[in-house]
Amino acid sequence: MHERIVIDPNICHGQACIRGTRIPVHQIVRMLANGDTIEDLLEEYPTLTREDILAALNYAASLAEEEVTPLDIAG
């Protein structure tokens, strides 16, 4: 995963991006969450690979797993 994800303060304001691109991880995850398929992303961003997209999902899952925030389920 970390061979494909880079955090560099000089690229996209230090946001996690796919190595060698300016495509932020959050953009990939958001597009998938909004119904785009992996094939859609590969067509839209020809520099991406399937492995890049899976690494972005894995990275996002790792972040979600690390932080536990109680949800207000009563509200």
mmCIF file of N, CA, C and O in Angstrom:
data_model
loop_
_atom_site.group_PDB
_atom_site.id
_atom_site.type_symbol
_atom_site.label_atom_id
_atom_site.label_comp_id
_atom_site.label_asym_id
_atom_site.label_seq_id
_atom_site.Cartn_x
_atom_site.Cartn_y
_atom_site.Cartn_z
ATOM 1 N N MET A 1 0.830 -1.193 0.000
ATOM 2 C CA MET A 1 0.000 0.000 0.000
ATOM 3 C C MET A 1 0.869 1.249 0.000
ATOM 4 O O MET A 1 0.674 2.141 -0.810
ATOM 5 N N HIS A 2 1.841 1.331 0.884
ATOM 6 C CA HIS A 2 2.601 2.572 1.031
ATOM 7 C C HIS A 2 3.589 2.806 -0.100
ATOM 8 O O HIS A 2 4.112 3.903 -0.216
ATOM 9 N N GLU A 3 3.817 1.811 -0.942
ATOM 10 C CA GLU A 3 4.629 2.071 -2.132
ATOM 11 C C GLU A 3 3.832 2.895 -3.125
ATOM 12 O O GLU A 3 4.392 3.540 -3.993
ATOM 13 N N ARG A 4 2.517 2.869 -3.012
ATOM 14 C CA ARG A 4 1.648 3.551 -3.980
ATOM 15 C C ARG A 4 1.081 4.872 -3.454
ATOM 16 O O ARG A 4 0.601 5.683 -4.229
ATOM 17 N N ILE A 5 1.123 5.069 -2.143
ATOM 18 C CA ILE A 5 0.564 6.276 -1.532
ATOM 19 C C ILE A 5 1.716 7.130 -1.019
ATOM 20 O O ILE A 5 2.626 6.633 -0.368
ATOM 21 N N VAL A 6 1.663 8.420 -1.310
ATOM 22 C CA VAL A 6 2.707 9.334 -0.870
ATOM 23 C C VAL A 6 2.068 10.556 -0.214
ATOM 24 O O VAL A 6 0.988 10.996 -0.628
ATOM 25 N N ILE A 7 2.736 11.043 0.821
ATOM 26 C CA ILE A 7 2.325 12.298 1.464
ATOM 27 C C ILE A 7 3.531 13.222 1.402
ATOM 28 O O ILE A 7 4.558 12.961 2.031
ATOM 29 N N ASP A 8 3.400 14.274 0.600
ATOM 30 C CA ASP A 8 4.491 15.209 0.369
ATOM 31 C C ASP A 8 3.925 16.612 0.520
ATOM 32 O O ASP A 8 2.972 16.980 -0.182
ATOM 33 N N PRO A 9 4.472 17.414 1.421
ATOM 34 C CA PRO A 9 3.927 18.765 1.622
ATOM 35 C C PRO A 9 3.963 19.634 0.367
ATOM 36 O O PRO A 9 3.247 20.621 0.285
ATOM 37 N N ASN A 10 4.763 19.255 -0.615
ATOM 38 C CA ASN A 10 4.854 20.029 -1.856
ATOM 39 C C ASN A 10 3.875 19.563 -2.931
ATOM 40 O O ASN A 10 3.840 20.128 -4.016
ATOM 41 N N ILE A 11 3.116 18.513 -2.642
ATOM 42 C CA ILE A 11 2.154 17.984 -3.605
ATOM 43 C C ILE A 11 0.777 17.968 -2.953
ATOM 44 O O ILE A 11 0.587 17.362 -1.894
ATOM 45 N N CYS A 12 -0.168 18.653 -3.564
ATOM 46 C CA CYS A 12 -1.564 18.690 -3.082
ATOM 47 C C CYS A 12 -1.657 19.049 -1.602
ATOM 48 O O CYS A 12 -2.428 18.448 -0.854
ATOM 49 N N HIS A 13 -0.839 19.998 -1.176
ATOM 50 C CA HIS A 13 -0.873 20.515 0.197
ATOM 51 C C HIS A 13 -0.656 19.415 1.238
ATOM 52 O O HIS A 13 -1.201 19.479 2.338
ATOM 53 N N GLY A 14 0.098 18.393 0.879
ATOM 54 C CA GLY A 14 0.408 17.335 1.836
ATOM 55 C C GLY A 14 -0.664 16.280 1.995
ATOM 56 O O GLY A 14 -0.570 15.429 2.877
ATOM 57 N N GLN A 15 -1.678 16.313 1.142
ATOM 58 C CA GLN A 15 -2.707 15.279 1.198
ATOM 59 C C GLN A 15 -2.144 13.971 0.638
ATOM 60 O O GLN A 15 -1.287 13.981 -0.246
ATOM 61 N N ALA A 16 -2.638 12.857 1.139
ATOM 62 C CA ALA A 16 -2.227 11.551 0.630
ATOM 63 C C ALA A 16 -2.653 11.442 -0.831
ATOM 64 O O ALA A 16 -3.820 11.660 -1.163
ATOM 65 N N CYS A 17 -1.683 11.118 -1.703
ATOM 66 C CA CYS A 17 -1.926 11.005 -3.147
ATOM 67 C C CYS A 17 -1.337 9.703 -3.664
ATOM 68 O O CYS A 17 -0.484 9.089 -3.026
ATOM 69 N N ILE A 18 -1.784 9.341 -4.851
ATOM 70 C CA ILE A 18 -1.182 8.215 -5.542
ATOM 71 C C ILE A 18 0.197 8.653 -6.036
ATOM 72 O O ILE A 18 0.322 9.709 -6.660
ATOM 73 N N ARG A 19 1.209 7.853 -5.730
ATOM 74 C CA ARG A 19 2.589 8.181 -6.101
ATOM 75 C C ARG A 19 2.689 8.489 -7.603
ATOM 76 O O ARG A 19 2.108 7.800 -8.432
ATOM 77 N N GLY A 20 3.406 9.564 -7.906
ATOM 78 C CA GLY A 20 3.630 9.948 -9.298
ATOM 79 C C GLY A 20 2.479 10.700 -9.928
ATOM 80 O O GLY A 20 2.503 10.982 -11.124
ATOM 81 N N THR A 21 1.449 11.015 -9.131
ATOM 82 C CA THR A 21 0.294 11.766 -9.643
ATOM 83 C C THR A 21 -0.042 12.884 -8.664
ATOM 84 O O THR A 21 0.553 12.994 -7.594
ATOM 85 N N ARG A 22 -1.022 13.652 -9.020
ATOM 86 C CA ARG A 22 -1.603 14.635 -8.103
ATOM 87 C C ARG A 22 -3.054 14.242 -7.805
ATOM 88 O O ARG A 22 -3.902 15.101 -7.590
ATOM 89 N N ILE A 23 -3.296 12.959 -7.797
ATOM 90 C CA ILE A 23 -4.645 12.448 -7.531
ATOM 91 C C ILE A 23 -4.726 12.055 -6.057
ATOM 92 O O ILE A 23 -4.088 11.094 -5.634
ATOM 93 N N PRO A 24 -5.501 12.813 -5.261
ATOM 94 C CA PRO A 24 -5.596 12.521 -3.836
ATOM 95 C C PRO A 24 -6.409 11.254 -3.562
ATOM 96 O O PRO A 24 -7.364 10.944 -4.280
ATOM 97 N N VAL A 25 -6.009 10.571 -2.510
ATOM 98 C CA VAL A 25 -6.724 9.364 -2.086
ATOM 99 C C VAL A 25 -8.196 9.681 -1.839
ATOM 100 O O VAL A 25 -9.076 8.927 -2.254
ATOM 101 N N HIS A 26 -8.473 10.806 -1.184
ATOM 102 C CA HIS A 26 -9.868 11.122 -0.852
ATOM 103 C C HIS A 26 -10.722 11.261 -2.104
ATOM 104 O O HIS A 26 -11.912 10.923 -2.100
ATOM 105 N N GLN A 27 -10.147 11.728 -3.189
ATOM 106 C CA GLN A 27 -10.905 11.872 -4.439
ATOM 107 C C GLN A 27 -11.303 10.506 -4.992
ATOM 108 O O GLN A 27 -12.430 10.311 -5.447
ATOM 109 N N ILE A 28 -10.392 9.564 -4.940
ATOM 110 C CA ILE A 28 -10.685 8.207 -5.403
ATOM 111 C C ILE A 28 -11.786 7.581 -4.563
ATOM 112 O O ILE A 28 -12.763 7.038 -5.092
ATOM 113 N N VAL A 29 -11.639 7.679 -3.242
ATOM 114 C CA VAL A 29 -12.631 7.080 -2.346
ATOM 115 C C VAL A 29 -13.992 7.739 -2.529
ATOM 116 O O VAL A 29 -15.018 7.062 -2.598
ATOM 117 N N ARG A 30 -14.017 9.054 -2.644
ATOM 118 C CA ARG A 30 -15.283 9.784 -2.827
ATOM 119 C C ARG A 30 -15.967 9.380 -4.129
ATOM 120 O O ARG A 30 -17.177 9.177 -4.169
ATOM 121 N N MET A 31 -15.195 9.246 -5.202
ATOM 122 C CA MET A 31 -15.779 8.855 -6.484
ATOM 123 C C MET A 31 -16.390 7.457 -6.395
ATOM 124 O O MET A 31 -17.494 7.225 -6.898
ATOM 125 N N LEU A 32 -15.693 6.542 -5.736
ATOM 126 C CA LEU A 32 -16.242 5.191 -5.557
ATOM 127 C C LEU A 32 -17.498 5.235 -4.691
ATOM 128 O O LEU A 32 -18.487 4.559 -4.981
ATOM 129 N N ALA A 33 -17.476 6.056 -3.641
ATOM 130 C CA ALA A 33 -18.634 6.186 -2.754
ATOM 131 C C ALA A 33 -19.842 6.772 -3.493
ATOM 132 O O ALA A 33 -20.989 6.467 -3.159
ATOM 133 N N ASN A 34 -19.581 7.584 -4.504
ATOM 134 C CA ASN A 34 -20.662 8.213 -5.281
ATOM 135 C C ASN A 34 -21.141 7.345 -6.444
ATOM 136 O O ASN A 34 -21.928 7.796 -7.264
ATOM 137 N N GLY A 35 -20.633 6.114 -6.509
ATOM 138 C CA GLY A 35 -21.160 5.182 -7.503
ATOM 139 C C GLY A 35 -20.280 4.909 -8.698
ATOM 140 O O GLY A 35 -20.626 4.081 -9.541
ATOM 141 N N ASP A 36 -19.150 5.624 -8.809
ATOM 142 C CA ASP A 36 -18.236 5.312 -9.908
ATOM 143 C C ASP A 36 -17.631 3.934 -9.671
ATOM 144 O O ASP A 36 -17.449 3.512 -8.524
ATOM 145 N N THR A 37 -17.307 3.240 -10.720
ATOM 146 C CA THR A 37 -16.672 1.933 -10.616
ATOM 147 C C THR A 37 -15.159 2.090 -10.783
ATOM 148 O O THR A 37 -14.676 3.139 -11.225
ATOM 149 N N ILE A 38 -14.436 1.029 -10.461
ATOM 150 C CA ILE A 38 -12.995 1.043 -10.697
ATOM 151 C C ILE A 38 -12.722 1.290 -12.171
ATOM 152 O O ILE A 38 -11.842 2.069 -12.526
ATOM 153 N N GLU A 39 -13.514 0.672 -13.031
ATOM 154 C CA GLU A 39 -13.336 0.864 -14.471
ATOM 155 C C GLU A 39 -13.556 2.325 -14.866
ATOM 156 O O GLU A 39 -12.849 2.847 -15.726
ATOM 157 N N ASP A 40 -14.543 2.989 -14.236
ATOM 158 C CA ASP A 40 -14.778 4.417 -14.501
ATOM 159 C C ASP A 40 -13.539 5.236 -14.148
ATOM 160 O O ASP A 40 -13.127 6.119 -14.917
ATOM 161 N N LEU A 41 -12.955 4.961 -12.988
ATOM 162 C CA LEU A 41 -11.771 5.700 -12.561
ATOM 163 C C LEU A 41 -10.593 5.448 -13.480
ATOM 164 O O LEU A 41 -9.850 6.372 -13.811
ATOM 165 N N LEU A 42 -10.417 4.203 -13.907
ATOM 166 C CA LEU A 42 -9.314 3.878 -14.805
ATOM 167 C C LEU A 42 -9.470 4.599 -16.145
ATOM 168 O O LEU A 42 -8.480 5.020 -16.754
ATOM 169 N N GLU A 43 -10.709 4.764 -16.574
ATOM 170 C CA GLU A 43 -10.964 5.481 -17.831
ATOM 171 C C GLU A 43 -10.742 6.981 -17.646
ATOM 172 O O GLU A 43 -10.159 7.644 -18.507
ATOM 173 N N GLU A 44 -11.204 7.513 -16.515
ATOM 174 C CA GLU A 44 -11.087 8.950 -16.238
ATOM 175 C C GLU A 44 -9.633 9.363 -15.982
ATOM 176 O O GLU A 44 -9.213 10.465 -16.357
ATOM 177 N N TYR A 45 -8.881 8.490 -15.330
ATOM 178 C CA TYR A 45 -7.487 8.770 -14.970
ATOM 179 C C TYR A 45 -6.588 7.663 -15.521
ATOM 180 O O TYR A 45 -6.273 6.706 -14.818
ATOM 181 N N PRO A 46 -6.158 7.775 -16.750
ATOM 182 C CA PRO A 46 -5.375 6.702 -17.387
ATOM 183 C C PRO A 46 -4.045 6.393 -16.697
ATOM 184 O O PRO A 46 -3.489 5.317 -16.903
ATOM 185 N N THR A 47 -3.554 7.311 -15.870
ATOM 186 C CA THR A 47 -2.299 7.043 -15.164
ATOM 187 C C THR A 47 -2.494 6.125 -13.965
ATOM 188 O O THR A 47 -1.521 5.595 -13.436
ATOM 189 N N LEU A 48 -3.745 5.961 -13.527
ATOM 190 C CA LEU A 48 -4.030 5.073 -12.397
ATOM 191 C C LEU A 48 -4.037 3.615 -12.834
ATOM 192 O O LEU A 48 -4.375 3.304 -13.972
ATOM 193 N N THR A 49 -3.722 2.755 -11.877
ATOM 194 C CA THR A 49 -3.866 1.317 -12.082
ATOM 195 C C THR A 49 -4.882 0.785 -11.078
ATOM 196 O O THR A 49 -5.201 1.460 -10.088
ATOM 197 N N ARG A 50 -5.362 -0.389 -11.331
ATOM 198 C CA ARG A 50 -6.284 -1.035 -10.389
ATOM 199 C C ARG A 50 -5.625 -1.143 -9.008
ATOM 200 O O ARG A 50 -6.257 -0.920 -7.979
ATOM 201 N N GLU A 51 -4.335 -1.459 -8.979
ATOM 202 C CA GLU A 51 -3.607 -1.587 -7.714
ATOM 203 C C GLU A 51 -3.537 -0.255 -6.966
ATOM 204 O O GLU A 51 -3.591 -0.234 -5.738
ATOM 205 N N ASP A 52 -3.428 0.866 -7.703
ATOM 206 C CA ASP A 52 -3.445 2.191 -7.079
ATOM 207 C C ASP A 52 -4.775 2.429 -6.369
ATOM 208 O O ASP A 52 -4.814 2.920 -5.238
ATOM 209 N N ILE A 53 -5.854 2.086 -7.038
ATOM 210 C CA ILE A 53 -7.193 2.307 -6.477
ATOM 211 C C ILE A 53 -7.393 1.433 -5.239
ATOM 212 O O ILE A 53 -7.896 1.900 -4.212
ATOM 213 N N LEU A 54 -6.975 0.194 -5.314
ATOM 214 C CA LEU A 54 -7.099 -0.703 -4.160
ATOM 215 C C LEU A 54 -6.220 -0.229 -3.008
ATOM 216 O O LEU A 54 -6.619 -0.312 -1.834
ATOM 217 N N ALA A 55 -5.040 0.316 -3.310
ATOM 218 C CA ALA A 55 -4.178 0.867 -2.263
ATOM 219 C C ALA A 55 -4.839 2.074 -1.600
ATOM 220 O O ALA A 55 -4.741 2.252 -0.381
ATOM 221 N N ALA A 56 -5.523 2.903 -2.387
ATOM 222 C CA ALA A 56 -6.234 4.058 -1.830
ATOM 223 C C ALA A 56 -7.335 3.597 -0.875
ATOM 224 O O ALA A 56 -7.502 4.163 0.210
ATOM 225 N N LEU A 57 -8.065 2.577 -1.262
ATOM 226 C CA LEU A 57 -9.111 2.044 -0.381
ATOM 227 C C LEU A 57 -8.512 1.444 0.886
ATOM 228 O O LEU A 57 -9.038 1.644 1.994
ATOM 229 N N ASN A 58 -7.419 0.740 0.735
ATOM 230 C CA ASN A 58 -6.750 0.141 1.879
ATOM 231 C C ASN A 58 -6.237 1.223 2.833
ATOM 232 O O ASN A 58 -6.368 1.115 4.050
ATOM 233 N N TYR A 59 -5.676 2.287 2.282
ATOM 234 C CA TYR A 59 -5.187 3.408 3.083
ATOM 235 C C TYR A 59 -6.341 4.061 3.846
ATOM 236 O O TYR A 59 -6.243 4.323 5.043
ATOM 237 N N ALA A 60 -7.449 4.309 3.164
ATOM 238 C CA ALA A 60 -8.618 4.919 3.806
ATOM 239 C C ALA A 60 -9.163 4.015 4.910
ATOM 240 O O ALA A 60 -9.549 4.493 5.979
ATOM 241 N N ALA A 61 -9.192 2.717 4.668
ATOM 242 C CA ALA A 61 -9.668 1.777 5.680
ATOM 243 C C ALA A 61 -8.756 1.795 6.897
ATOM 244 O O ALA A 61 -9.225 1.742 8.040
ATOM 245 N N SER A 62 -7.455 1.894 6.678
ATOM 246 C CA SER A 62 -6.502 1.959 7.789
ATOM 247 C C SER A 62 -6.748 3.194 8.642
ATOM 248 O O SER A 62 -6.696 3.134 9.872
ATOM 249 N N LEU A 63 -7.017 4.323 7.995
ATOM 250 C CA LEU A 63 -7.303 5.548 8.737
ATOM 251 C C LEU A 63 -8.586 5.423 9.546
ATOM 252 O O LEU A 63 -8.646 5.850 10.698
ATOM 253 N N ALA A 64 -9.608 4.834 8.953
ATOM 254 C CA ALA A 64 -10.891 4.673 9.640
ATOM 255 C C ALA A 64 -10.748 3.719 10.824
ATOM 256 O O ALA A 64 -11.406 3.887 11.856
ATOM 257 N N GLU A 65 -9.889 2.743 10.698
ATOM 258 C CA GLU A 65 -9.692 1.756 11.756
ATOM 259 C C GLU A 65 -8.935 2.352 12.937
ATOM 260 O O GLU A 65 -9.177 1.988 14.085
ATOM 261 N N GLU A 66 -8.041 3.292 12.675
ATOM 262 C CA GLU A 66 -7.208 3.866 13.721
ATOM 263 C C GLU A 66 -7.973 4.786 14.661
ATOM 264 O O GLU A 66 -7.664 4.869 15.830
ATOM 265 N N GLU A 67 -8.963 5.493 14.145
ATOM 266 C CA GLU A 67 -9.640 6.490 14.963
ATOM 267 C C GLU A 67 -11.039 6.010 15.320
ATOM 268 O O GLU A 67 -11.828 5.665 14.446
ATOM 269 N N VAL A 68 -11.313 6.014 16.615
ATOM 270 C CA VAL A 68 -12.644 5.619 17.081
ATOM 271 C C VAL A 68 -13.327 6.877 17.603
ATOM 272 O O VAL A 68 -12.851 7.519 18.532
ATOM 273 N N THR A 69 -14.417 7.233 16.972
ATOM 274 C CA THR A 69 -15.191 8.400 17.360
ATOM 275 C C THR A 69 -16.603 7.951 17.666
ATOM 276 O O THR A 69 -17.274 7.383 16.801
ATOM 277 N N PRO A 70 -17.070 8.190 18.909
ATOM 278 C CA PRO A 70 -18.438 7.784 19.226
ATOM 279 C C PRO A 70 -19.450 8.546 18.367
ATOM 280 O O PRO A 70 -19.296 9.742 18.144
ATOM 281 N N LEU A 71 -20.432 7.856 17.867
ATOM 282 C CA LEU A 71 -21.493 8.479 17.091
ATOM 283 C C LEU A 71 -22.688 8.736 17.993
ATOM 284 O O LEU A 71 -23.021 7.923 18.852
ATOM 285 N N ASP A 72 -23.338 9.858 17.778
ATOM 286 C CA ASP A 72 -24.535 10.187 18.534
ATOM 287 C C ASP A 72 -25.711 9.505 17.852
ATOM 288 O O ASP A 72 -26.334 10.069 16.962
ATOM 289 N N ILE A 73 -26.030 8.280 18.278
ATOM 290 C CA ILE A 73 -27.110 7.537 17.635
ATOM 291 C C ILE A 73 -28.479 7.944 18.166
ATOM 292 O O ILE A 73 -29.488 7.602 17.580
ATOM 293 N N ALA A 74 -28.505 8.693 19.259
ATOM 294 C CA ALA A 74 -29.781 9.141 19.809
ATOM 295 C C ALA A 74 -30.309 10.359 19.062
ATOM 296 O O ALA A 74 -31.502 10.638 19.083
ATOM 297 N N GLY A 75 -29.400 11.115 18.403
ATOM 298 C CA GLY A 75 -29.761 12.389 17.773
ATOM 299 C C GLY A 75 -30.463 12.192 16.521
ATOM 300 O O GLY A 75 -31.235 12.799 15.947
#
